[in-house]
């Protein structure tokens, strides 16, 4: 009997242990295997990813700069239209005062217009004397009414233009805000990639950037593209080159036009502005609106536009070299003119 009780107790303990152990075994058996760790990107892959992010930021910077420029233009036009509306209203007030004076003069004449009084006169001489005055007065009244009508029509046009400009201004402000958000996101993503690197890797990354630029420059020069190019600049071109090279060492800041920092098109615009030539604000507009020249015909002071989307620009300073503001985290510097993908060359003057 005791032996039976011991056997039952033993079976009970074994069953309990089995029940307690089974969930863990089940969980262990059903748990999904952990995914293998993602392969670490090579430093060259990181370099290319960072470069792509900064180029995307450059495109957004162009969009921001263009929206900002248009917003400034629209604001100036709205201010001018407001001034014209005020002047028009003042002119209407003056014309209404003249019309009121004419009406009061008629009232003082017994409520009869000058023409009726003239017809009723029995004095032929008076009729002849006043006929000319009557004709001149009628013309003056007609001119007064015509001027009031034209002035009111102008006011209506000014008001409509102001409303249109205000709508455009608000749209450009929205574009600015969107572009600013995209710029900050792209730059933050690029900086995060760099921050994840060790100090030694960051230095190697910088060397990789320089090596990639050097290879591209060497390949460009090997084509003989500079054979026969002009070395002399115009007086304005010399001034622009002198200004641009004087900015070497100043930091790149997107949207900046100097004097302490620049983005790529802010530098070229400011340099040519110092030479007395106003050019568009963005690299894309500089490419679109300035005269194009062949690479073999370029001279110092010309602007070289880069990439198919015209998202970067630098100033040619001779000997196969440009001065440019590269990207966030870098300073205005000299670089090989062929170290990036060339879209074309434009000439401000």
mmCIF file with all atom_site columns, C-alpha atoms in Angstrom, residues 38 40 48 76 112 138 145 201 263 339 343:
data_model
loop_
_atom_site.group_PDB
_atom_site.id
_atom_site.type_symbol
_atom_site.label_atom_id
_atom_site.label_alt_id
_atom_site.label_comp_id
_atom_site.label_asym_id
_atom_site.label_entity_id
_atom_site.label_seq_id
_atom_site.pdbx_PDB_ins_code
_atom_site.Cartn_x
_atom_site.Cartn_y
_atom_site.Cartn_z
_atom_site.occupancy
_atom_site.B_iso_or_equiv
_atom_site.pdbx_formal_charge
_atom_site.auth_seq_id
_atom_site.auth_comp_id
_atom_site.auth_asym_id
_atom_site.auth_atom_id
_atom_site.pdbx_PDB_model_num
ATOM 1  C CA . UNK A 1 38  ? 22.693  43.358  -41.707 1.00 0.00 ? 38  UNK A CA 1
ATOM 2  C CA . UNK A 1 40  ? 27.987  46.520  -42.635 1.00 0.00 ? 40  UNK A CA 1
ATOM 3  C CA . UNK A 1 48  ? 28.069  57.573  -52.014 1.00 0.00 ? 48  UNK A CA 1
ATOM 4  C CA . UNK A 1 76  ? 7.752   94.397  -53.296 1.00 0.00 ? 76  UNK A CA 1
ATOM 5  C CA . UNK A 1 112 ? -30.261 125.595 -64.864 1.00 0.00 ? 112 UNK A CA 1
ATOM 6  C CA . UNK A 1 138 ? -18.739 120.853 -71.641 1.00 0.00 ? 138 UNK A CA 1
ATOM 7  C CA . UNK A 1 145 ? -15.953 112.206 -65.950 1.00 0.00 ? 145 UNK A CA 1
ATOM 8  C CA . UNK A 1 201 ? 36.806  56.279  -40.538 1.00 0.00 ? 201 UNK A CA 1
ATOM 9  C CA . UNK A 1 263 ? 25.821  78.340  -50.638 1.00 0.00 ? 263 UNK A CA 1
ATOM 10 C CA . UNK A 1 339 ? 35.969  66.772  -60.414 1.00 0.00 ? 339 UNK A CA 1
ATOM 11 C CA . UNK A 1 343 ? 26.343  69.888  -67.287 1.00 0.00 ? 343 UNK A CA 1
#
